[in-house]
GROMACS .gro file of C-alpha atoms in nm:
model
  331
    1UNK     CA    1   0.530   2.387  -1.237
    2UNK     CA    2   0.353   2.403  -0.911
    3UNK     CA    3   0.500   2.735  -0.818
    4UNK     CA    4   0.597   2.609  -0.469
    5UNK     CA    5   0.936   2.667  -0.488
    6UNK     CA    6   1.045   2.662  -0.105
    7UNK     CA    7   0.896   2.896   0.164
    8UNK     CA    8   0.662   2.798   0.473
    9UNK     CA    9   0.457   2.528   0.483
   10UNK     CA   10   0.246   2.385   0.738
   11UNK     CA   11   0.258   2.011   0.817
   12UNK     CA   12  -0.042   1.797   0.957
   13UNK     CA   13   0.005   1.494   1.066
   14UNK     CA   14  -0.199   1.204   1.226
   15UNK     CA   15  -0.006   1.020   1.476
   16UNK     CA   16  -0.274   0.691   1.423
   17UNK     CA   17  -0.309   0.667   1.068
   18UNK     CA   18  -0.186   0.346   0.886
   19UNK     CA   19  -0.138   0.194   1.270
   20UNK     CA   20   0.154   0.475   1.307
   21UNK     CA   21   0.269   0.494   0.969
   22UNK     CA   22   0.239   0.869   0.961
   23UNK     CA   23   0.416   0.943   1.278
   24UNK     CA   24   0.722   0.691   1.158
   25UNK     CA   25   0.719   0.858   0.845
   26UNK     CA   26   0.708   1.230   0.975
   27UNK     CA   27   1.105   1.245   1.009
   28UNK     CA   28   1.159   1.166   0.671
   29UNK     CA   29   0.893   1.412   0.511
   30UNK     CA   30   1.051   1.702   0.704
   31UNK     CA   31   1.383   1.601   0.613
   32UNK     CA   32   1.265   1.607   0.270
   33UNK     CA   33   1.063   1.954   0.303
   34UNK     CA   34   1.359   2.120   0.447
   35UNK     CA   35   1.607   2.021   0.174
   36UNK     CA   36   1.340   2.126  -0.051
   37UNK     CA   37   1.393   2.470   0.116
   38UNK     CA   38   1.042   2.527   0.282
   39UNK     CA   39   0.999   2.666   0.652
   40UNK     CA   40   0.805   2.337   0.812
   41UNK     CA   41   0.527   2.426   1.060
   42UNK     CA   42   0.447   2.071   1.215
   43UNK     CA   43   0.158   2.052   1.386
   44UNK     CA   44   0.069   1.670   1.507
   45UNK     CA   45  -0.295   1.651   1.534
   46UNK     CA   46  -0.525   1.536   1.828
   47UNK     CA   47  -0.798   1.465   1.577
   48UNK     CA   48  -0.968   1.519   1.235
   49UNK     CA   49  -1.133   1.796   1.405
   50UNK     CA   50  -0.813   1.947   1.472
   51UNK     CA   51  -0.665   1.838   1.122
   52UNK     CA   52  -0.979   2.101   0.957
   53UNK     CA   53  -0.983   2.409   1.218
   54UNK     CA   54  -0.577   2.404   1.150
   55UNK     CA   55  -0.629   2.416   0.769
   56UNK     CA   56  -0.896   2.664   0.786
   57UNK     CA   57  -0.656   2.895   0.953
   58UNK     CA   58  -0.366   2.863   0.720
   59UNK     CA   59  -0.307   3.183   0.472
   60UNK     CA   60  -0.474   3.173   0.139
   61UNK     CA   61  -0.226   3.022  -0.116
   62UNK     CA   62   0.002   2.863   0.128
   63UNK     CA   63   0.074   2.514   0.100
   64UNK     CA   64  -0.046   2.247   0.331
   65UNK     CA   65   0.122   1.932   0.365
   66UNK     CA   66  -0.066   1.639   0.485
   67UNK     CA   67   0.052   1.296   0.604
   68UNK     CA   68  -0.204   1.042   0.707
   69UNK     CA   69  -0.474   0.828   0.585
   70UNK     CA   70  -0.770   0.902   0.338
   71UNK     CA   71  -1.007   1.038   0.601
   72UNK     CA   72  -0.747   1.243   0.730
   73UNK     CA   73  -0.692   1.414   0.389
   74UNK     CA   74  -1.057   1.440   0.375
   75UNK     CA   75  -1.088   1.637   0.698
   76UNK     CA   76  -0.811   1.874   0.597
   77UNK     CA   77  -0.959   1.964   0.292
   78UNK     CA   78  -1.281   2.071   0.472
   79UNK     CA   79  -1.059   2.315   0.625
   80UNK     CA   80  -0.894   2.430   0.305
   81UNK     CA   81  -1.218   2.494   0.042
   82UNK     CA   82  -1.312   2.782   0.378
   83UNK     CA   83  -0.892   2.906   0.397
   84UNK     CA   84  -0.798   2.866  -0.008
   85UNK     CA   85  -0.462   2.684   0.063
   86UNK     CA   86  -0.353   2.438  -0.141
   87UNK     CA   87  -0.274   2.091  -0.024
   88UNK     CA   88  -0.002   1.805  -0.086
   89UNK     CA   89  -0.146   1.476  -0.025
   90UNK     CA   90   0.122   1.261   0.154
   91UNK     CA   91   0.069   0.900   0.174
   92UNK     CA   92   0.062   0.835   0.615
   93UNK     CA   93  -0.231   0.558   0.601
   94UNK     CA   94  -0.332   0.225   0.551
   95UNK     CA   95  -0.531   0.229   0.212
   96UNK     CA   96  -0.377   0.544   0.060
   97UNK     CA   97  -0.632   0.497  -0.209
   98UNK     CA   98  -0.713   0.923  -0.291
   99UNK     CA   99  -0.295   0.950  -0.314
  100UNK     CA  100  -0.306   0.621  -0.567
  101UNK     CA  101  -0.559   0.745  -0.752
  102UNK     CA  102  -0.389   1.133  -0.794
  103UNK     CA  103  -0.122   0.987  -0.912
  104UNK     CA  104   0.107   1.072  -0.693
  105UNK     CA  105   0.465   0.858  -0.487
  106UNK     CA  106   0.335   0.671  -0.205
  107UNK     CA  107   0.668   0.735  -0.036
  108UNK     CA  108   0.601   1.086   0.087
  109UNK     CA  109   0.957   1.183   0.063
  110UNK     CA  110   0.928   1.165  -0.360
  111UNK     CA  111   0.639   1.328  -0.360
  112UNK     CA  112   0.788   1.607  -0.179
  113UNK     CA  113   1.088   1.547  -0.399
  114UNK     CA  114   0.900   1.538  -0.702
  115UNK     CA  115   0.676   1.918  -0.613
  116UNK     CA  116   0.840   2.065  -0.891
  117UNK     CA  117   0.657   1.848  -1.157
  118UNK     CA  118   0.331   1.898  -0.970
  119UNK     CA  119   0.067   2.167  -1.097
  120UNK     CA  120  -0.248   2.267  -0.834
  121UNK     CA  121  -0.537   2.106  -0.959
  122UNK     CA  122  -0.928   2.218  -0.868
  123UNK     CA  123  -1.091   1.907  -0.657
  124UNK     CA  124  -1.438   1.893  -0.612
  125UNK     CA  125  -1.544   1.805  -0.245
  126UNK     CA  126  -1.789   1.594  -0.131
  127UNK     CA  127  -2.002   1.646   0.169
  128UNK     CA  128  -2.201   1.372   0.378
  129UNK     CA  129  -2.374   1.413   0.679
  130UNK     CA  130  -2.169   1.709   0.789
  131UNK     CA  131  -1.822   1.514   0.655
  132UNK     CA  132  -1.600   1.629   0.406
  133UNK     CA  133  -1.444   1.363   0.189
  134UNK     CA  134  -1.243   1.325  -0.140
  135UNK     CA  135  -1.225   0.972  -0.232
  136UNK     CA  136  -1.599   0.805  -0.173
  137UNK     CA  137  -1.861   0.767   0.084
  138UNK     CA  138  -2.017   0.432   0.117
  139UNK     CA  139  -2.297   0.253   0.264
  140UNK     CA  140  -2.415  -0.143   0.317
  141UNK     CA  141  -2.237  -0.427   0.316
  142UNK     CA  142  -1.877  -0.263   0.222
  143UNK     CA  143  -1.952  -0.017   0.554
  144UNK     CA  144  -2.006  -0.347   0.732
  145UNK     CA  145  -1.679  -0.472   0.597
  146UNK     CA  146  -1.452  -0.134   0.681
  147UNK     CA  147  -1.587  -0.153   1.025
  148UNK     CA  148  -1.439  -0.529   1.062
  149UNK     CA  149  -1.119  -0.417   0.836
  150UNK     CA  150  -1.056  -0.165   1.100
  151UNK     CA  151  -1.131  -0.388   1.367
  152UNK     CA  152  -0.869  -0.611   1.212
  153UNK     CA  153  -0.613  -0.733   1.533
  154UNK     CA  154  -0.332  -0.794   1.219
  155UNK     CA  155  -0.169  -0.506   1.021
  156UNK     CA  156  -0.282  -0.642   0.641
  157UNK     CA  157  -0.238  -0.352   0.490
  158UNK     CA  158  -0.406  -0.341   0.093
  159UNK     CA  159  -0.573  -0.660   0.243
  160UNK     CA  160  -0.772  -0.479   0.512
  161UNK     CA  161  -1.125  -0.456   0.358
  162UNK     CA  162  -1.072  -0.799   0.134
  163UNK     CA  163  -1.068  -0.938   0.488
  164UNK     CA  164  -1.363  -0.734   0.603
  165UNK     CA  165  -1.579  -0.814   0.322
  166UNK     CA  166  -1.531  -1.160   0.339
  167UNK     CA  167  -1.634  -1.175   0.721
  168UNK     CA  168  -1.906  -0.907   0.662
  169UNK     CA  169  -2.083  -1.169   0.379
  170UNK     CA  170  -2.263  -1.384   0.677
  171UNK     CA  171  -2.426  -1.121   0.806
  172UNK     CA  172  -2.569  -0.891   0.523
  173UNK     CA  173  -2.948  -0.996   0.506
  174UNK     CA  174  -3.264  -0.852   0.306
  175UNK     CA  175  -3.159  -0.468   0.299
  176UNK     CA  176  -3.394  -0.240   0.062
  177UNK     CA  177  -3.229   0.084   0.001
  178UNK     CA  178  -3.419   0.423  -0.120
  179UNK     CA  179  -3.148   0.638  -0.323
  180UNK     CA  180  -3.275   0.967  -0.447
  181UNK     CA  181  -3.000   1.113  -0.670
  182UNK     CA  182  -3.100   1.540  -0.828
  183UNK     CA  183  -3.496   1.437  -0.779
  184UNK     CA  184  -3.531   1.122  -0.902
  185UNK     CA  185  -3.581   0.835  -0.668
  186UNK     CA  186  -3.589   0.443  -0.655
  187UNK     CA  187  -3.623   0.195  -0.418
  188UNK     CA  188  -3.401  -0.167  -0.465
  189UNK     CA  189  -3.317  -0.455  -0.267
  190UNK     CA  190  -2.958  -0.466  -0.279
  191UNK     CA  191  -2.554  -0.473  -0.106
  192UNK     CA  192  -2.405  -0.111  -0.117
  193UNK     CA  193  -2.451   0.217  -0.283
  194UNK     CA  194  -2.116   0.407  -0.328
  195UNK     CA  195  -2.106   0.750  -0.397
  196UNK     CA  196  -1.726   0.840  -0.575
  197UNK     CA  197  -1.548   1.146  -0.628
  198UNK     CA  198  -1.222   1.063  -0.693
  199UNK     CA  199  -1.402   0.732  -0.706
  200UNK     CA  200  -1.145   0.501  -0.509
  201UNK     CA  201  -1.116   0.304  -0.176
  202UNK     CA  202  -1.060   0.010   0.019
  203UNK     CA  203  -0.653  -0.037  -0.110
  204UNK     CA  204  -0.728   0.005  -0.443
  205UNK     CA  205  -1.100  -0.113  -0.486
  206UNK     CA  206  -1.191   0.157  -0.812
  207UNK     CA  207  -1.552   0.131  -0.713
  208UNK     CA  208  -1.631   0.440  -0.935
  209UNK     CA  209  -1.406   0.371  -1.194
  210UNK     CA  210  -1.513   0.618  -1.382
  211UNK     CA  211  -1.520   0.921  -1.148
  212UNK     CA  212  -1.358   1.245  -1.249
  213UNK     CA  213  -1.261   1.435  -0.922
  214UNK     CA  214  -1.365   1.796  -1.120
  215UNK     CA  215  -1.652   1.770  -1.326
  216UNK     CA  216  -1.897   1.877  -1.106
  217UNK     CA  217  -2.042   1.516  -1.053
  218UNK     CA  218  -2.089   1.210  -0.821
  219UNK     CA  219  -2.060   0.899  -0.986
  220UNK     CA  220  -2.338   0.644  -0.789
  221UNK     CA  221  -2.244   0.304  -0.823
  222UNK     CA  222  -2.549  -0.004  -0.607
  223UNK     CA  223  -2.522  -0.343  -0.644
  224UNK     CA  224  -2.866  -0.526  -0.625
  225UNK     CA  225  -2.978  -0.848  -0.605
  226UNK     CA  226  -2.674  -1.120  -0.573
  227UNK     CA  227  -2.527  -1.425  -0.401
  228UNK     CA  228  -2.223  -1.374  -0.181
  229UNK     CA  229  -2.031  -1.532  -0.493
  230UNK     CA  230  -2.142  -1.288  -0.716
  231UNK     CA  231  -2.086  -1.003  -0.445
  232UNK     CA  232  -1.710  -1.134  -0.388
  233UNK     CA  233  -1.699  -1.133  -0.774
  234UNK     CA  234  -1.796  -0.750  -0.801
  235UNK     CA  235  -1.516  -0.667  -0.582
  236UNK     CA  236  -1.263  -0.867  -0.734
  237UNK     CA  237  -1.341  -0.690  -1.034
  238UNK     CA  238  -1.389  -0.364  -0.927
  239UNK     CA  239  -0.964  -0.371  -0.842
  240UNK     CA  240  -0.995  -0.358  -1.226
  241UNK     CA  241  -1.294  -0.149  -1.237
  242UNK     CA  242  -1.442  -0.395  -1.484
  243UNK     CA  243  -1.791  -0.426  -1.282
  244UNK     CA  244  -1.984  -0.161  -1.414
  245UNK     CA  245  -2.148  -0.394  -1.681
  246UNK     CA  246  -2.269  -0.637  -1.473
  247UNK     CA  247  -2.625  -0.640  -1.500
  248UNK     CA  248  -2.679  -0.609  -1.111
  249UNK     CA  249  -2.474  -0.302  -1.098
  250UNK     CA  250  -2.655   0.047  -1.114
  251UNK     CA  251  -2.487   0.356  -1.188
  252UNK     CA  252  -2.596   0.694  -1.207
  253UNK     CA  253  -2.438   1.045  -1.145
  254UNK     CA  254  -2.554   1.402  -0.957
  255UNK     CA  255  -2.482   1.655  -0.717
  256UNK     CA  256  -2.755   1.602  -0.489
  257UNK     CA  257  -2.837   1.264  -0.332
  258UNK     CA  258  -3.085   1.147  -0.006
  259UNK     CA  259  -2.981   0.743   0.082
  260UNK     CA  260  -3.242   0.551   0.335
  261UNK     CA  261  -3.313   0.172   0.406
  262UNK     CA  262  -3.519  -0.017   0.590
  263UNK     CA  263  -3.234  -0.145   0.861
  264UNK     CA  264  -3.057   0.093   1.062
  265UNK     CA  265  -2.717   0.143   0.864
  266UNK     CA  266  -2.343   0.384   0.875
  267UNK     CA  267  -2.250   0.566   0.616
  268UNK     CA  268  -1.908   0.621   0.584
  269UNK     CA  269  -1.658   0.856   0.405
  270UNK     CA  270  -1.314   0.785   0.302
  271UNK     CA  271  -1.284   0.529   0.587
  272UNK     CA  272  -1.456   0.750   0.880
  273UNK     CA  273  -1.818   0.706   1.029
  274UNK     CA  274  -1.985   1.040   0.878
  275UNK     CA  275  -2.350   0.924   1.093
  276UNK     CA  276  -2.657   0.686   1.037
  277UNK     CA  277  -2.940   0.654   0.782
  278UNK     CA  278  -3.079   0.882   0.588
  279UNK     CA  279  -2.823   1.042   0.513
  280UNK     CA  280  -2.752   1.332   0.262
  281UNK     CA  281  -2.497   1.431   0.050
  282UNK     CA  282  -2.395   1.711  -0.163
  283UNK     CA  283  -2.096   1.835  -0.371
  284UNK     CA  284  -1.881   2.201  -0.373
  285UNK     CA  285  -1.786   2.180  -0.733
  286UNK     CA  286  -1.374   2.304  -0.771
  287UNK     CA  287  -1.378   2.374  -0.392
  288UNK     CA  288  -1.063   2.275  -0.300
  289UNK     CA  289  -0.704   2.326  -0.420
  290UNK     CA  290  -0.423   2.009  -0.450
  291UNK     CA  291  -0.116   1.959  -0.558
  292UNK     CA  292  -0.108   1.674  -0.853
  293UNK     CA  293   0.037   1.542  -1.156
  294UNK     CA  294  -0.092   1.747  -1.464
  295UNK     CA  295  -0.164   1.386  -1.624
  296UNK     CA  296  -0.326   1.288  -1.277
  297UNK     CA  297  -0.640   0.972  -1.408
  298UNK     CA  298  -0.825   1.142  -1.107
  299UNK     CA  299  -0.922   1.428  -1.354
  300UNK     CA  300  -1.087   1.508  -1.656
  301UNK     CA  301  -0.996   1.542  -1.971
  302UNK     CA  302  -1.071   1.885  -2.040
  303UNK     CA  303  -0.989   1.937  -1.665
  304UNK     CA  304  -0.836   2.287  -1.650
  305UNK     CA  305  -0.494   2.314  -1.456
  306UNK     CA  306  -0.472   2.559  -1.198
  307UNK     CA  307  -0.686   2.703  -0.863
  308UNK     CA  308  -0.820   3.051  -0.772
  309UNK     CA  309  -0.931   3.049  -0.421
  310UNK     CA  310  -1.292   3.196  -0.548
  311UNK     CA  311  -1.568   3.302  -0.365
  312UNK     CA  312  -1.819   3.299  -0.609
  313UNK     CA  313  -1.716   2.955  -0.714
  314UNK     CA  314  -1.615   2.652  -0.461
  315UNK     CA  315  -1.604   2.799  -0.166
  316UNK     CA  316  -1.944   2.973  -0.185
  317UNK     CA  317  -2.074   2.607  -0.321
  318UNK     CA  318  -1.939   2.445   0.004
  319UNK     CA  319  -2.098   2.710   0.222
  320UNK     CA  320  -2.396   2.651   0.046
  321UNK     CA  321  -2.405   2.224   0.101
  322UNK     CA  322  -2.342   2.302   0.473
  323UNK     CA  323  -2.615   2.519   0.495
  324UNK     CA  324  -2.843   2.282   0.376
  325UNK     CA  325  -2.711   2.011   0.581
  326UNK     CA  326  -2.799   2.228   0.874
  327UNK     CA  327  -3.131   2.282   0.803
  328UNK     CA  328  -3.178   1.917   0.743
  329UNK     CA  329  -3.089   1.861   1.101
  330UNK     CA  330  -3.331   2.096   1.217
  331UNK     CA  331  -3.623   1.954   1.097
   0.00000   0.00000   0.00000
């Protein structure tokens, strides 16, 4: 189904994701590439930097396999919506949460196994602050807790940002957030604001659970006014995605969001630092090409199978969001 039936592919890979994960597992996704009959082009990258200007020069239509962590995936995908390949997700990282939520093996060599059953699916791509991401970008008291998950001396996996959260509680005081999402703006005292795409993070934390990764929308999830029970509650739910009625939560969705506060605050996507407050964020609709499951949850419904590298469509929406962003740093 995917139409990647052997042939060259090019292989990223980030030798720190998952505390090594990707490098251990790097033998055994080429082993399983090359009885799959492709031509493997590995290329083990220096940084994410490296991960998107290798992506970007890969031939329109070819295949791109990438083994890492969720940021990692993020950063190659920049590279991709400019090139038009098409990229397999392979699960090298910690949290693997964009891979869990497409649907597909978190043992890379059955996904690679599996390509036959796969069809390229249209992502949209999120862009904050200059950084690409699939999964979600995330500010307050959950960036708080990935920067003490990943500060975390022990290897807990799933666990990392239950940990982080719980030692980020004692320290989260009287934050006011402005959120302007397409125009319309409010200002709330509150924990986090998450903005979702494919709508997932923190080892499994469906903090969007909603979020279809190609409808053209963000899906804007805050949490306002709450003890630290109530905030330990929301994210004990959320592994369910059952916290969207809470009468705390706010949700919205758009294309074109501004966040502020009144404390000096990270924003993060898919795991990385993407900058400080304010921050802005926009979205290439269908920007980006990926191998999936046809019956992937990440997608919608009506979600149409299949990607044309378009320049009247994605990409051009992409180019577009980056422009912006650089005049926004100009001012």
């Amino acid at each position: 189904m995917s139409g990647f039936a052997g042939g060259p592919v090019l292989l990223l890979v980030n030798p720190t994701a998952g505390r090594g994960r990707g490098l251990r597992l790097l033998p055994r996704a080429l082993g399983a590439l090359e009885d799959a009959g492709f031509t493997v082009q590995v290329s083990v990258t220096d940084s994410l930097e490296q991960a998107t200007e290798r992506a970007r020069t890969a031939p329109r239509g070819s295949l791109v396999a990438v083994l890492g962590g969720d940021g990692f995936l993020g950063a190659a995908a920049a590279g991709a919506a400019d090139s038009g390949a098409v990229l397999l997700p392979l699960a090298g990282g910690r949290g693997n949460d964009t891979i869990r939520r497409l649907g597909l093996d978190l043992d890379p060599a059955k996904t690679i196994g599996g390509i036959n059953g796969l069809a390229v699916r249209a992502l949209d791509l999120g862009l904050v602050n200059g950084r690409a991401y699939l999964g979600v970008a995330n500010v307050g008291f959950d960036g708080l807790a990935n920067e003490y998950g990943n500060s975390a001396r022990m290897n807990l996996g799933p666990f990392t940002y239950l940990y982080g959260g719980l030692k980020a509680l004692v320290l989260w005081r009287n934050v006011r957030f402005t959120l302007t999402v397409d125009g319309r703006s409010s200002i709330f005292p509150g924990w986090f604001i998450a903005v979702g795409n494919v709508g997932q993070y923190g080892g499994g934390l469906r903090i969007c659970p909603e979020a279809k990764a190609d409808d053209g929308l963000l899906d804007v999830v805050s949490l306002g006014r709450a003890t630290a029970l109530g905030v330990a509650l929301t994210f004990l739910r959320s592994y369910r995605g059952s916290h969207l009625g809470q009468a705390n939560i706010g949700f919205t969705r758009g294309s074109n969001l501004t966040i502020s506060a009144n404390k000096p605050l990270n924003i993060y996507a898919d795991g990385e630092m993407a900058g400080p407050l304010p921050a802005t964020i926009r979205l290439g609709p269908r920007a980006v090409g990926v191998l999936a499951p046809a019956d992937s949850p990440a997608f919608g419904r009506t979600g149409k199978i299949g990607f044309t590298p378009d320049p009247v469509g994605g990409n051009a929406a992409m180019a577009k969001a980056k422009a912006g962003i650089a005049r926004l740093r100009a001012l």
